[in-house]
Short mmCIF file of C-alpha atoms and ligand atoms in Angstrom, two decimals:
data_model
loop_
_atom_site.label_atom_id
_atom_site.label_comp_id
_atom_site.label_asym_id
_atom_site.label_seq_id
_atom_site.Cartn_x
_atom_site.Cartn_y
_atom_site.Cartn_z
CA MET A 16 24.60 82.34 -108.69
CA PRO A 17 24.44 83.42 -104.95
CA ASP A 18 22.90 81.37 -102.61
CA LEU A 19 19.52 80.76 -103.85
CA THR A 20 18.16 79.73 -100.54
CA ALA A 21 19.50 82.37 -98.44
CA GLN A 22 18.33 84.99 -100.96
CA ILE A 23 14.75 83.99 -101.12
CA ALA A 24 14.37 83.74 -97.11
CA GLU A 25 15.60 87.10 -96.95
CA ASN A 26 13.12 88.31 -99.57
CA LEU A 27 10.54 86.24 -97.69
CA ALA A 28 11.30 88.18 -94.26
CA GLU A 29 11.38 91.20 -95.95
CA MET A 30 7.94 90.94 -97.30
CA HIS A 31 6.78 89.79 -94.02
CA GLY A 32 8.27 92.90 -92.75
CA ARG A 33 6.53 94.85 -95.26
CA ILE A 34 3.09 93.41 -94.77
CA THR A 35 3.23 93.69 -91.02
CA ASP A 36 4.05 97.51 -91.47
CA ALA A 37 1.49 97.85 -94.11
CA ALA A 38 -0.99 96.14 -91.69
CA ALA A 39 -0.27 98.39 -88.88
CA ARG A 40 -0.52 101.61 -90.81
CA SER A 41 -4.31 100.66 -91.45
CA GLY A 42 -4.65 99.58 -87.71
CA ARG A 43 -4.87 95.67 -88.71
CA ASN A 44 -3.21 92.53 -87.67
CA ALA A 45 -1.04 90.95 -90.08
CA LYS A 46 -2.25 87.87 -88.93
CA GLN A 47 -5.24 88.13 -91.06
CA ILE A 48 -3.32 88.80 -94.35
CA MET A 49 -2.06 85.79 -96.30
CA LEU A 50 0.83 85.59 -98.57
CA VAL A 51 0.21 83.46 -101.41
CA GLY A 52 3.77 82.76 -103.00
CA VAL A 53 3.13 83.23 -106.95
CA THR A 54 5.56 80.67 -108.39
CA LYS A 55 5.06 81.44 -112.20
CA TYR A 56 8.59 82.63 -112.84
CA VAL A 57 10.73 80.19 -111.35
CA GLY A 58 10.94 76.17 -111.32
CA PRO A 59 10.70 73.73 -108.76
CA THR A 60 14.27 74.41 -107.15
CA GLU A 61 13.46 77.77 -106.23
CA VAL A 62 9.71 77.03 -105.03
CA ARG A 63 11.36 74.53 -102.88
CA ALA A 64 13.53 77.20 -101.33
CA LEU A 65 10.39 79.43 -100.68
CA VAL A 66 8.72 76.72 -99.35
CA ALA A 67 11.89 75.89 -96.71
CA ALA A 68 11.55 79.66 -95.84
CA GLY A 69 8.12 79.07 -94.66
CA CYS A 70 5.64 80.13 -97.42
CA THR A 71 3.39 77.12 -98.02
CA GLU A 72 0.33 78.83 -99.61
CA LEU A 73 1.47 78.99 -103.38
CA GLY A 74 0.00 80.46 -106.54
CA GLU A 75 -0.19 79.84 -110.42
CA SER A 76 -2.13 81.56 -112.89
CA ARG A 77 -2.14 79.13 -115.64
CA PRO A 78 -3.35 75.52 -114.96
CA GLN A 79 -0.99 73.74 -117.10
CA GLN A 80 1.95 74.94 -114.97
CA LEU A 81 0.16 74.58 -111.95
CA TRP A 82 -0.23 70.91 -112.68
CA GLU A 83 3.40 70.55 -113.49
CA LYS A 84 4.56 72.10 -110.35
CA ALA A 85 2.09 70.33 -107.97
CA GLU A 86 3.26 66.85 -109.68
CA ALA A 87 7.12 67.87 -109.23
CA LEU A 88 6.79 69.09 -105.52
CA GLU A 89 4.13 66.33 -104.25
CA ASP A 90 6.35 65.27 -101.87
CA LEU A 91 5.95 68.85 -100.12
CA HIS A 92 3.01 69.99 -97.60
CA VAL A 93 1.71 72.99 -99.59
CA ARG A 94 -1.65 74.36 -100.36
CA TRP A 95 -2.10 75.50 -103.97
CA HIS A 96 -4.09 78.51 -105.41
CA MET A 97 -5.09 78.87 -108.89
CA ILE A 98 -4.97 82.57 -109.40
CA GLY A 99 -5.62 83.00 -113.17
CA HIS A 100 -7.91 82.12 -115.79
CA LEU A 101 -9.28 78.60 -115.72
CA GLN A 102 -10.85 77.26 -118.97
CA ARG A 103 -13.36 74.79 -118.09
CA ASN A 104 -11.74 71.92 -120.04
CA LYS A 105 -9.23 72.32 -117.45
CA VAL A 106 -11.39 72.10 -114.39
CA ARG A 107 -11.30 68.51 -113.50
CA ARG A 108 -7.76 68.05 -113.44
CA THR A 109 -7.20 71.29 -111.57
CA VAL A 110 -9.80 71.13 -108.70
CA PRO A 111 -8.16 67.87 -107.10
CA LEU A 112 -4.88 69.88 -106.71
CA ILE A 113 -6.16 73.02 -105.36
CA GLU A 114 -7.00 74.76 -102.07
CA MET A 115 -9.05 77.61 -103.78
CA ILE A 116 -9.87 78.99 -107.08
CA HIS A 117 -9.42 83.23 -106.79
CA SER A 118 -10.67 83.53 -110.49
CA VAL A 119 -14.27 82.18 -111.09
CA ASP A 120 -15.66 84.74 -113.47
CA SER A 121 -18.71 83.02 -115.15
CA VAL A 122 -21.74 81.01 -113.92
CA ARG A 123 -20.73 78.02 -116.36
CA LEU A 124 -17.08 78.17 -114.76
CA ALA A 125 -18.56 78.02 -111.33
CA ARG A 126 -21.07 74.81 -112.28
CA ALA A 127 -17.99 73.29 -113.82
CA VAL A 128 -16.11 73.59 -110.71
CA ASP A 129 -18.92 72.56 -108.31
CA SER A 130 -19.57 69.25 -110.65
CA ALA A 131 -15.58 68.38 -110.26
CA ALA A 132 -15.72 69.24 -106.66
CA GLY A 133 -18.86 66.89 -106.30
CA GLU A 134 -17.25 64.17 -107.95
CA LEU A 135 -14.60 64.24 -105.37
CA SER A 136 -16.98 64.68 -102.69
CA ARG A 137 -15.25 68.06 -101.30
CA ARG A 138 -16.57 71.55 -100.99
CA VAL A 139 -14.21 74.02 -102.82
CA PRO A 140 -13.52 77.67 -101.76
CA VAL A 141 -13.77 80.17 -104.57
CA LEU A 142 -13.29 83.67 -105.24
CA LEU A 143 -15.10 85.82 -107.88
CA GLU A 144 -12.91 87.60 -109.92
CA VAL A 145 -14.40 91.27 -110.71
CA ASN A 146 -12.78 93.51 -113.45
CA VAL A 147 -12.86 96.75 -111.36
CA SER A 148 -10.27 98.82 -113.62
CA GLY A 149 -12.59 98.36 -116.84
CA GLU A 150 -9.62 97.49 -118.87
CA SER A 151 -10.76 95.60 -121.67
CA ALA A 152 -7.95 93.10 -121.59
CA LYS A 153 -8.76 91.88 -117.99
CA HIS A 154 -10.65 88.95 -117.15
CA GLY A 155 -13.18 89.30 -114.41
CA LEU A 156 -17.01 89.88 -114.35
CA GLU A 157 -18.21 93.40 -114.46
CA PRO A 158 -19.00 94.88 -111.29
CA ASP A 159 -22.79 95.16 -111.81
CA ALA A 160 -22.76 91.09 -112.61
CA VAL A 161 -21.74 89.94 -109.51
CA GLU A 162 -24.90 90.58 -107.50
CA PRO A 163 -27.09 88.54 -109.75
CA LEU A 164 -24.33 85.66 -110.08
CA LEU A 165 -24.65 85.27 -106.34
CA GLU A 166 -28.00 84.07 -106.48
CA GLU A 167 -27.08 81.36 -108.78
CA LEU A 168 -23.90 80.44 -106.95
CA ALA A 169 -25.93 79.91 -103.67
CA GLU A 170 -27.61 76.80 -105.45
CA CYS A 171 -24.11 75.09 -106.22
CA GLY A 172 -23.60 73.01 -103.05
CA ASN A 173 -19.94 71.86 -103.68
CA ILE A 174 -18.72 75.37 -103.93
CA GLU A 175 -18.22 77.79 -101.38
CA VAL A 176 -18.01 81.37 -102.17
CA ARG A 177 -15.71 83.34 -99.92
CA GLY A 178 -15.03 86.70 -101.43
CA LEU A 179 -13.61 88.65 -104.31
CA MET A 180 -10.25 89.12 -106.25
CA CYS A 181 -8.92 91.95 -108.61
CA MET A 182 -5.95 92.92 -110.57
CA ALA A 183 -5.41 96.72 -110.33
CA GLY A 184 -5.30 98.26 -113.93
CA LEU A 185 -1.98 98.86 -115.77
CA GLN A 186 -3.20 102.47 -116.76
CA SER A 187 -3.12 104.89 -113.66
CA GLY A 188 -0.24 103.73 -111.38
CA LEU A 189 -0.36 103.24 -107.55
CA ALA A 190 -2.82 105.92 -106.98
CA GLY A 191 -5.06 104.13 -109.46
CA ALA A 192 -4.54 100.90 -108.06
CA GLY A 193 -5.58 101.83 -104.89
CA ALA A 194 -8.94 103.02 -106.03
CA ASP A 195 -9.55 99.92 -107.67
CA PHE A 196 -8.89 98.16 -104.80
CA ALA A 197 -11.32 100.80 -102.71
CA LYS A 198 -13.75 99.62 -105.56
CA LEU A 199 -13.65 95.89 -104.71
CA ARG A 200 -13.93 96.53 -101.10
CA GLN A 201 -17.02 98.89 -101.28
CA LEU A 202 -18.41 96.45 -103.88
CA ARG A 203 -17.73 93.79 -101.12
CA ASP A 204 -19.34 95.98 -98.41
CA ARG A 205 -22.50 96.42 -100.34
CA LEU A 206 -23.13 93.01 -101.35
CA HIS A 207 -22.58 91.62 -97.65
CA GLU A 208 -25.73 93.40 -96.83
CA ASN A 209 -27.95 90.83 -98.10
CA CYS A 210 -25.77 87.73 -99.33
CA PRO A 211 -27.80 84.57 -100.25
CA GLU A 212 -27.43 81.79 -97.52
CA GLY A 213 -24.19 80.00 -97.45
CA ILE A 214 -22.14 82.85 -99.30
CA THR A 215 -19.63 84.86 -97.36
CA LEU A 216 -17.58 87.48 -98.80
CA ASP A 217 -14.77 88.05 -96.14
CA GLU A 218 -12.00 87.59 -98.56
CA LEU A 219 -10.66 90.11 -100.57
CA SER A 220 -7.76 88.99 -102.96
CA MET A 221 -5.92 91.91 -104.37
CA GLY A 222 -2.46 93.30 -104.33
CA MET A 223 0.68 91.98 -106.17
CA SER A 224 4.59 92.91 -105.69
CA GLY A 225 4.13 96.60 -106.98
CA ASP A 226 0.61 97.44 -105.03
CA PHE A 227 0.16 95.08 -102.27
CA GLU A 228 0.97 97.84 -99.59
CA ALA A 229 -2.08 99.74 -101.16
CA ALA A 230 -4.20 96.60 -101.00
CA ILE A 231 -3.68 96.08 -97.51
CA GLU A 232 -4.62 99.51 -96.83
CA GLU A 233 -7.76 98.96 -98.69
CA GLY A 234 -8.50 95.90 -96.58
CA ALA A 235 -6.77 92.91 -98.73
CA THR A 236 -7.00 89.73 -96.93
CA ILE A 237 -4.95 87.99 -99.55
CA VAL A 238 -2.02 89.06 -101.12
CA ARG A 239 -0.56 87.40 -104.32
CA VAL A 240 3.21 88.06 -104.59
CA GLY A 241 5.59 86.71 -107.18
CA THR A 242 8.51 88.97 -108.43
CA ALA A 243 9.33 90.43 -105.00
CA LEU A 244 9.80 87.08 -103.37
CA PHE A 245 12.51 86.05 -106.22
CA HIS A 246 14.43 89.26 -106.03
CA GLY A 247 17.96 88.47 -107.14
CA VAL A 248 17.15 85.12 -108.61
CA LEU A 249 15.26 85.66 -111.50
CA ARG A 250 17.64 85.75 -114.45
C1 PLP B 330 1.61 86.88 -112.10
C2 PLP B 330 0.51 87.14 -110.87
C3 PLP B 330 0.49 87.92 -109.64
C4 PLP B 330 1.98 88.09 -109.13
O1 PLP B 330 2.61 89.59 -109.60
P1 PLP B 330 3.84 89.94 -109.29
O2 PLP B 330 3.81 91.31 -109.86
O3 PLP B 330 5.00 88.96 -109.64
O4 PLP B 330 4.12 89.95 -107.71
C5 PLP B 330 -0.52 88.06 -108.84
N1 PLP B 330 -1.65 87.68 -109.46
C6 PLP B 330 -1.83 87.10 -110.33
C7 PLP B 330 -3.56 86.89 -110.97
C8 PLP B 330 -0.88 86.74 -111.39
O5 PLP B 330 -1.15 86.37 -112.78
#
């Protein structure tokens, strides 16, 4: 095996360079873009190398794997992001472990998170996942369903709605991804105009290994990258 630590540090440095370049191309500051390292393909050893290299915002798409990693890496100072589908019966175990949930896609889920956060006397930042591509296999709210939901979520005192999240459709390549990201940004811009009190929509969580540069050019404030960070160490 190549030196795993060195390889992952090199991958992370390259990723920061690409984020900086993409930000510069669209007249943005790379400091406004958070990199969430998605750890679902690797075990604790690789995650430790990533954290040692300086990536301390980590994401998992399956609750069970998030629980296991958070436990195995309890000694590290990292912040976990729940980025995938969250079932309501997994909320109470997940909320104490996470910094942010990117994938709220129903009022019932939001209320479950609100109640679990209340039990911990904390306010949990959440993003609303939107199905901008219209592909039926994707989770997320229909774009038109977001505005009515905001009114209901404004009443949940223990969650802070901070923005929107999406995944690009698989069908139409990089150009299609750019169009999906533009849709999410336009939806956010439209909703910004009369947001209920207590809700801010400053964050756009969009972009993965294959399309994060397009996402940054469309205004992503958070990119979620897995594969590219573990290049050369995935079997
Ligand atoms: C796996 C995953 C990512 C990262 O994908 P890569 O292509 O490996 O960078 C980002 N977001 C979500 C929701 C994921 O499930």
